[in-house]
Coordinates of C-alpha atoms in Angstrom, one line a residue:
M1 CA 11.8 -7.1 27.6
T2 CA 13.2 -3.6 26.5
L3 CA 11.3 -2.0 29.3
A4 CA 12.6 -4.5 31.9
A5 CA 16.2 -4.0 30.6
A6 CA 15.9 -0.3 30.9
L7 CA 14.5 -0.5 34.4
G8 CA 17.3 -2.9 35.4
V9 CA 20.0 -0.3 34.5
G10 CA 18.2 2.5 36.3
A11 CA 16.8 4.4 33.4
K12 CA 14.1 6.9 34.5
H13 CA 13.1 8.3 31.0
L14 CA 12.7 6.6 27.7
E15 CA 12.0 8.1 24.2
V16 CA 8.9 6.5 22.8
H17 CA 6.9 7.0 19.6
P18 CA 3.1 6.7 19.6
R19 CA 1.5 4.3 17.1
P20 CA 0.4 6.3 14.1
R21 CA -3.3 6.7 13.7
V22 CA -4.5 5.8 10.3
V23 CA -8.0 5.8 8.7
V24 CA -8.6 3.7 5.6
I25 CA -11.3 5.0 3.3
A26 CA -12.6 2.8 0.6
T27 CA -14.5 4.7 -2.0
G28 CA -17.0 3.6 -4.6
R29 CA -20.8 3.3 -4.9
E30 CA -20.4 -0.3 -6.0
L31 CA -19.0 -1.4 -2.6
A32 CA -21.5 -3.4 -0.5
A33 CA -21.2 -5.5 2.7
D34 CA -23.4 -8.2 1.1
P35 CA -23.6 -7.7 -2.7
R36 CA -27.0 -8.6 -3.9
I37 CA -27.4 -6.3 -7.0
A38 CA -25.5 -6.6 -10.3
G39 CA -22.5 -4.3 -10.2
Q40 CA -22.0 -4.4 -6.5
I41 CA -18.8 -5.9 -5.1
R42 CA -17.4 -6.5 -1.6
D43 CA -14.9 -4.1 0.0
T44 CA -11.7 -6.2 -0.1
N45 CA -9.2 -3.3 -0.1
G46 CA -10.3 -1.9 3.2
P47 CA -9.7 -5.1 5.4
M48 CA -6.6 -5.9 3.4
L49 CA -5.1 -2.6 4.0
A50 CA -6.1 -2.4 7.7
A51 CA -4.4 -5.7 8.3
L52 CA -1.3 -4.6 6.5
F53 CA -1.0 -1.3 8.4
Q54 CA -1.7 -2.9 11.7
E55 CA 1.1 -5.4 11.0
V56 CA 3.6 -2.5 10.8
G57 CA 2.4 -1.0 14.1
A58 CA -0.4 1.5 13.2
S59 CA -3.7 2.0 14.9
V60 CA -6.3 1.7 12.1
Q61 CA -10.0 2.6 11.5
R62 CA -11.9 1.9 8.4
Q63 CA -14.7 3.7 6.5
V64 CA -16.6 3.3 3.2
V65 CA -17.8 6.3 1.2
G66 CA -19.5 6.3 -2.1
D67 CA -18.6 8.3 -5.2
D68 CA -19.8 11.5 -3.7
A69 CA -17.7 14.5 -3.4
E70 CA -19.8 16.2 -0.7
A71 CA -19.8 13.1 1.5
L72 CA -16.0 12.5 1.0
C73 CA -15.3 16.1 1.8
A74 CA -17.3 15.8 5.1
V75 CA -15.5 12.6 6.1
L76 CA -12.1 14.1 5.4
Q77 CA -12.8 17.3 7.4
S78 CA -13.8 15.1 10.4
L79 CA -10.3 13.4 10.5
G80 CA -8.1 16.3 11.2
D81 CA -6.7 14.7 14.4
V82 CA -5.2 11.5 12.6
E83 CA -1.7 11.4 11.1
V84 CA -2.5 9.4 8.0
V85 CA -5.5 8.9 5.7
V86 CA -5.4 6.3 3.1
L87 CA -8.0 6.3 0.4
T88 CA -8.5 3.5 -2.1
G89 CA -10.3 4.0 -5.4
G90 CA -11.2 7.4 -7.0
V91 CA -7.8 8.6 -7.9
S92 CA -7.7 7.9 -11.7
A93 CA -9.3 9.9 -14.5
G94 CA -12.9 8.5 -14.5
T95 CA -16.1 10.4 -14.2
H96 CA -16.5 9.3 -10.6
D97 CA -12.9 9.7 -9.5
E98 CA -13.5 12.5 -7.0
V99 CA -10.4 12.2 -4.7
P100 CA -8.0 14.7 -6.4
G101 CA -10.6 17.4 -6.7
V102 CA -11.8 16.9 -3.1
L103 CA -8.2 17.1 -1.7
R104 CA -7.6 20.3 -3.7
R105 CA -11.0 21.8 -2.5
L106 CA -9.9 21.2 1.1
G107 CA -6.6 22.9 0.5
A108 CA -4.3 20.0 0.4
E109 CA -1.0 20.1 -1.3
I110 CA -0.7 17.3 -3.9
L111 CA 3.0 16.2 -3.7
F112 CA 2.6 13.9 -6.7
H113 CA -0.1 12.2 -8.8
K114 CA 0.8 9.2 -10.9
V115 CA 4.0 7.2 -11.0
A116 CA 5.7 5.4 -13.8
Q117 CA 5.0 1.9 -12.5
R118 CA 2.6 -1.0 -13.0
P119 CA 0.4 -1.7 -11.4
G120 CA -0.4 1.4 -9.4
K121 CA 0.1 4.3 -11.9
P122 CA -2.6 6.4 -10.5
L123 CA -1.1 6.7 -7.0
L124 CA -1.5 10.1 -5.3
V125 CA 0.3 11.5 -2.2
A126 CA -0.8 14.8 -0.6
R127 CA -0.4 16.8 2.6
L128 CA -2.9 18.7 4.6
G129 CA -1.3 20.5 7.4
R130 CA 0.5 17.8 9.3
Q131 CA -1.6 15.0 7.9
L132 CA -0.4 12.7 5.2
L133 CA -2.9 11.5 2.6
F134 CA -2.4 8.6 0.2
G135 CA -4.7 8.0 -2.7
L136 CA -4.3 4.3 -3.8
P137 CA -5.8 2.7 -6.9
G138 CA -9.0 0.7 -6.5
N139 CA -7.7 -2.4 -8.1
P140 CA -6.6 -4.7 -5.2
L141 CA -3.2 -5.7 -6.4
A142 CA -2.3 -2.1 -7.3
A143 CA -3.5 -0.9 -3.9
H144 CA -1.5 -3.7 -2.1
L145 CA 1.7 -2.9 -4.0
C146 CA 1.3 0.9 -3.3
A147 CA 0.6 0.2 0.4
C148 CA 3.6 -2.0 0.7
R149 CA 6.0 0.3 -1.2
Y150 CA 4.8 3.7 -0.1
V151 CA 2.5 3.7 2.8
A152 CA 4.1 1.1 5.2
P153 CA 7.5 2.7 5.1
A154 CA 5.9 6.0 6.1
L155 CA 4.1 4.5 9.0
R156 CA 7.1 2.7 10.3
R157 CA 9.0 6.1 10.2
L158 CA 6.2 7.8 12.1
A159 CA 6.5 4.9 14.6
G160 CA 10.2 5.5 15.0
R161 CA 11.1 2.2 13.4
T162 CA 13.4 1.3 10.4
S163 CA 11.9 1.9 7.1
V164 CA 14.2 -0.3 5.0
P165 CA 12.5 -3.6 3.9
T166 CA 14.3 -6.9 3.8
R167 CA 15.8 -7.7 0.3
G168 CA 17.3 -10.7 -1.1
R169 CA 18.4 -12.5 -4.3
G170 CA 17.4 -15.9 -5.7
A171 CA 17.0 -18.1 -8.7
L172 CA 13.8 -17.7 -11.0
Q173 CA 11.7 -20.9 -11.1
A174 CA 9.9 -19.6 -14.3
A175 CA 10.8 -17.3 -17.1
L176 CA 9.8 -13.7 -17.2
P177 CA 8.8 -11.7 -20.2
A178 CA 10.5 -8.5 -21.4
N179 CA 9.3 -5.2 -19.8
T180 CA 8.0 -2.1 -21.5
E181 CA 8.3 1.6 -20.6
R182 CA 7.1 1.4 -16.9
T183 CA 8.8 -0.1 -13.9
W184 CA 6.9 -3.5 -13.4
F185 CA 6.4 -4.9 -9.9
L186 CA 5.5 -8.6 -9.8
P187 CA 4.4 -10.6 -6.8
A188 CA 6.4 -13.7 -6.2
L189 CA 6.7 -16.6 -3.7
V190 CA 10.3 -17.0 -2.2
E191 CA 11.2 -20.3 -0.5
Q192 CA 14.8 -21.2 0.3
G193 CA 16.4 -19.1 -2.4
A194 CA 13.9 -20.2 -5.1
V195 CA 11.8 -17.3 -6.7
L196 CA 8.5 -18.2 -8.2
P197 CA 6.7 -15.4 -10.1
L198 CA 3.0 -15.3 -9.5
L199 CA 2.0 -13.5 -12.7
P200 CA -1.5 -12.0 -12.1
L201 CA -4.1 -11.9 -14.9
S202 CA -4.7 -8.1 -14.1
S203 CA -4.2 -5.6 -11.3
A204 CA -7.6 -6.7 -10.0
D205 CA -6.4 -10.3 -9.7
L206 CA -5.6 -11.4 -6.1
V207 CA -6.3 -15.1 -6.6
Q208 CA -3.1 -16.0 -8.6
P209 CA -0.7 -13.9 -6.3
H210 CA -2.4 -14.4 -2.9
Q211 CA 0.6 -16.6 -1.7
A212 CA 3.1 -13.9 -2.5
N213 CA 5.7 -13.0 0.2
A214 CA 7.9 -10.8 -2.1
Y215 CA 7.7 -8.4 -5.0
L216 CA 10.1 -8.5 -8.0
R217 CA 11.1 -5.3 -9.8
L218 CA 11.6 -5.2 -13.5
D219 CA 13.1 -1.9 -14.8
P220 CA 11.8 -0.2 -17.9
G221 CA 13.1 -1.8 -21.1
S222 CA 14.4 -4.8 -19.3
T223 CA 14.8 -8.0 -21.4
A224 CA 13.2 -11.4 -20.9
M225 CA 14.7 -13.5 -18.2
A226 CA 15.1 -17.3 -18.4
A227 CA 14.2 -19.8 -15.6
G228 CA 17.4 -20.2 -13.4
A229 CA 18.4 -16.6 -13.8
E230 CA 19.3 -14.6 -10.6
I231 CA 16.8 -11.9 -9.6
D232 CA 16.4 -9.5 -6.7
Y233 CA 13.3 -9.4 -4.5
T234 CA 11.8 -7.3 -1.7
R235 CA 10.0 -9.1 1.1
I236 CA 6.4 -8.3 2.1
G237 CA 4.3 -9.5 5.0
V238 CA 5.6 -10.5 8.5
D239 CA 9.1 -11.0 7.1
A240 CA 9.3 -7.7 5.3
W241 CA 11.2 -5.6 7.8
A242 CA 14.5 -6.0 9.5
R243 CA 13.9 -6.2 13.3

């Protein structure tokens, strides 16, 4: 309709933004399309992140790479023409966490590595020339939070859209415990002003919070909150962004 309206008033030139190109790389030797061996798991992060980024207007491709520095280096070197690379897994401090070292080897500038939040503390953001690289944790809930909070706004800016998510305030339907030293983001289900926290068992748990359409933010040192208290939330999913 926008194009028709522009033509109707005689516009001959329009400013447009191309869809940002994104490659999502899931890392880990344990990832398998059809797990049959003990220790193997399905790649859940890749499809989840691809769907999220397509939702905000990006053109997305996916790859899977094992915990192999040489293989990861070769893949990243082949992606010089894409605007954004999102890696999941391999950014913590484990023996097989190859991403930070590979990025430095390629000459990338590490903008920051680790943030004072939970889940998602190991988050890494780097720049290689004009390319942005995001290293997300491998745990699914942590990857989802970091994608919503950091990657999606960047993609919307690249696409020429607003990067401010929809926020609101509602009444808690269940009590929340006090928080510790890191900012805590909790998935929640918001319906008609009622806010139900969906407390995950861990940052690998997507079963409990799979119905979430918002995140709650608890600041460091915040006290416990009783059911009925007012709390701010940030939308995720199809209703996350102002149109």
